[in-house]
Amino acid sequence: MRIGELAARTGVSVRALRYYEEQRLLVAERSPSGQRVYPDSAVDRVWMIQHLYAAGLPSKAIEPLMPCVISGEVTPELLKRLRAERQRIEQRIDDLVSTRDRLDSIISVAAAHEGGVCPR
């Protein structure tokens, strides 16, 4: 399929698909006229890339995972990377929960003094 069709089927912009190629996350064959041609499996690959981005992984962390996505081969190095990314995400969640709790505290104090002066 051509890049426009892949974009339509995945909901990802053509520009983003080109970026994925630059980052070696997605591979296209070239037609004799130079147009990108993707296999049907590219749809699932793009969705996986989108999920990994949504989880907060940068392209540099996603690129080493792509061989596993393609072949299904799981190596000790891959597991190590996945666990490290999971830990990084877990830390972000903890930080966000802490920030939310501090904000709840501030909201509580401010609400108790609504219309007046907020204590320092």
mmCIF file of C-alpha atoms in Angstrom:
data_model
loop_
_atom_site.group_PDB
_atom_site.id
_atom_site.type_symbol
_atom_site.label_atom_id
_atom_site.label_comp_id
_atom_site.label_asym_id
_atom_site.label_seq_id
_atom_site.Cartn_x
_atom_site.Cartn_y
_atom_site.Cartn_z
ATOM 1 C CA MET A 1 0.000 0.000 0.000
ATOM 2 C CA ARG A 2 1.131 3.558 -0.569
ATOM 3 C CA ILE A 3 1.898 6.033 2.174
ATOM 4 C CA GLY A 4 -1.445 7.844 1.831
ATOM 5 C CA GLU A 5 -3.372 4.615 2.320
ATOM 6 C CA LEU A 6 -1.259 3.679 5.342
ATOM 7 C CA ALA A 7 -1.915 7.117 6.783
ATOM 8 C CA ALA A 8 -5.663 6.738 6.218
ATOM 9 C CA ARG A 9 -5.785 3.216 7.695
ATOM 10 C CA THR A 10 -3.821 4.165 10.821
ATOM 11 C CA GLY A 11 -4.955 7.733 11.403
ATOM 12 C CA VAL A 12 -1.317 8.852 11.385
ATOM 13 C CA SER A 13 -0.168 11.711 9.184
ATOM 14 C CA VAL A 14 2.005 11.143 6.138
ATOM 15 C CA ARG A 15 4.570 13.423 7.762
ATOM 16 C CA ALA A 16 4.660 11.203 10.870
ATOM 17 C CA LEU A 17 5.099 8.093 8.724
ATOM 18 C CA ARG A 18 8.064 9.699 6.986
ATOM 19 C CA TYR A 19 9.497 10.568 10.391
ATOM 20 C CA TYR A 20 9.095 6.935 11.491
ATOM 21 C CA GLU A 21 11.141 5.935 8.465
ATOM 22 C CA GLU A 22 13.841 8.482 9.301
ATOM 23 C CA GLN A 23 13.998 7.037 12.812
ATOM 24 C CA ARG A 24 14.196 3.485 11.387
ATOM 25 C CA LEU A 25 10.922 2.504 13.061
ATOM 26 C CA LEU A 26 9.170 1.765 9.778
ATOM 27 C CA VAL A 27 10.523 0.394 6.513
ATOM 28 C CA ALA A 28 9.076 0.910 3.049
ATOM 29 C CA GLU A 29 10.016 -0.615 -0.253
ATOM 30 C CA ARG A 30 10.290 1.712 -3.225
ATOM 31 C CA SER A 31 8.359 1.273 -6.447
ATOM 32 C CA PRO A 32 10.187 1.725 -9.760
ATOM 33 C CA SER A 33 8.906 5.309 -9.764
ATOM 34 C CA GLY A 34 10.317 5.886 -6.257
ATOM 35 C CA GLN A 35 7.035 5.839 -4.317
ATOM 36 C CA ARG A 36 6.936 4.254 -0.888
ATOM 37 C CA VAL A 37 5.140 0.913 -0.740
ATOM 38 C CA TYR A 38 4.294 -0.706 2.593
ATOM 39 C CA PRO A 39 3.223 -4.266 3.397
ATOM 40 C CA ASP A 40 -0.126 -4.836 5.121
ATOM 41 C CA SER A 41 1.783 -5.602 8.333
ATOM 42 C CA ALA A 42 2.813 -1.921 8.469
ATOM 43 C CA VAL A 43 -0.634 -1.050 9.860
ATOM 44 C CA ASP A 44 -0.024 -3.096 13.022
ATOM 45 C CA ARG A 45 3.514 -1.777 13.253
ATOM 46 C CA VAL A 46 2.347 1.846 13.109
ATOM 47 C CA TRP A 47 -0.252 1.164 15.796
ATOM 48 C CA MET A 48 2.465 -0.390 17.977
ATOM 49 C CA ILE A 49 4.691 2.638 17.434
ATOM 50 C CA GLN A 50 1.803 4.919 18.394
ATOM 51 C CA HIS A 51 1.150 2.931 21.588
ATOM 52 C CA LEU A 52 4.819 3.059 22.545
ATOM 53 C CA TYR A 53 4.927 6.819 21.931
ATOM 54 C CA ALA A 54 1.752 7.229 23.991
ATOM 55 C CA ALA A 55 3.452 5.308 26.804
ATOM 56 C CA GLY A 56 6.170 7.948 26.745
ATOM 57 C CA LEU A 57 8.927 6.042 24.962
ATOM 58 C CA PRO A 58 11.132 8.160 22.709
ATOM 59 C CA SER A 59 12.086 6.966 19.212
ATOM 60 C CA LYS A 60 15.558 6.020 20.433
ATOM 61 C CA ALA A 61 13.960 3.580 22.889
ATOM 62 C CA ILE A 62 11.446 2.266 20.362
ATOM 63 C CA GLU A 63 13.917 1.536 17.560
ATOM 64 C CA PRO A 64 15.689 -1.344 19.368
ATOM 65 C CA LEU A 65 12.296 -2.950 20.087
ATOM 66 C CA MET A 66 11.298 -3.150 16.430
ATOM 67 C CA PRO A 67 13.136 -6.422 15.644
ATOM 68 C CA CYS A 68 11.024 -8.125 18.313
ATOM 69 C CA VAL A 69 7.859 -6.617 16.853
ATOM 70 C CA ILE A 70 8.821 -7.957 13.428
ATOM 71 C CA SER A 71 10.249 -11.379 14.291
ATOM 72 C CA GLY A 72 8.768 -12.088 17.692
ATOM 73 C CA GLU A 73 12.264 -12.892 18.975
ATOM 74 C CA VAL A 74 12.772 -11.996 22.623
ATOM 75 C CA THR A 75 16.335 -11.509 23.799
ATOM 76 C CA PRO A 76 17.664 -10.809 27.301
ATOM 77 C CA GLU A 77 18.672 -7.336 26.107
ATOM 78 C CA LEU A 78 15.137 -6.657 24.893
ATOM 79 C CA LEU A 79 13.660 -7.715 28.230
ATOM 80 C CA LYS A 80 16.167 -5.492 30.031
ATOM 81 C CA ARG A 81 15.145 -2.497 27.886
ATOM 82 C CA LEU A 82 11.443 -3.171 28.356
ATOM 83 C CA ARG A 83 11.817 -3.460 32.109
ATOM 84 C CA ALA A 84 13.851 -0.246 32.247
ATOM 85 C CA GLU A 85 11.193 1.616 30.231
ATOM 86 C CA ARG A 86 8.476 0.227 32.481
ATOM 87 C CA GLN A 87 10.388 1.446 35.547
ATOM 88 C CA ARG A 88 10.813 4.889 33.970
ATOM 89 C CA ILE A 89 7.066 5.065 33.302
ATOM 90 C CA GLU A 90 6.327 3.873 36.849
ATOM 91 C CA GLN A 91 8.514 6.690 38.207
ATOM 92 C CA ARG A 92 6.658 9.232 36.063
ATOM 93 C CA ILE A 93 3.346 7.929 37.420
ATOM 94 C CA ASP A 94 4.616 8.230 41.004
ATOM 95 C CA ASP A 95 5.788 11.789 40.325
ATOM 96 C CA LEU A 96 2.437 12.730 38.785
ATOM 97 C CA VAL A 97 0.493 11.233 41.707
ATOM 98 C CA SER A 98 2.670 13.194 44.135
ATOM 99 C CA THR A 99 2.103 16.402 42.175
ATOM 100 C CA ARG A 100 -1.638 15.748 42.048
ATOM 101 C CA ASP A 101 -1.727 15.166 45.818
ATOM 102 C CA ARG A 102 0.119 18.453 46.473
ATOM 103 C CA LEU A 103 -2.296 20.252 44.148
ATOM 104 C CA ASP A 104 -5.269 18.686 45.984
ATOM 105 C CA SER A 105 -3.843 20.050 49.232
ATOM 106 C CA ILE A 106 -3.511 23.532 47.778
ATOM 107 C CA ILE A 107 -7.046 23.357 46.376
ATOM 108 C CA SER A 108 -8.354 22.316 49.799
ATOM 109 C CA VAL A 109 -6.683 25.209 51.574
ATOM 110 C CA ALA A 110 -7.735 27.675 48.876
ATOM 111 C CA ALA A 111 -11.348 26.408 48.929
ATOM 112 C CA ALA A 112 -11.474 26.816 52.714
ATOM 113 C CA HIS A 113 -10.471 30.459 52.290
ATOM 114 C CA GLU A 114 -12.473 31.221 49.164
ATOM 115 C CA GLY A 115 -13.343 34.873 48.944
ATOM 116 C CA GLY A 116 -10.696 35.716 51.519
ATOM 117 C CA VAL A 117 -6.941 35.612 51.723
ATOM 118 C CA CYS A 118 -5.148 32.327 51.186
ATOM 119 C CA PRO A 119 -2.716 31.598 54.049
ATOM 120 C CA ARG A 120 0.968 31.339 53.209
#
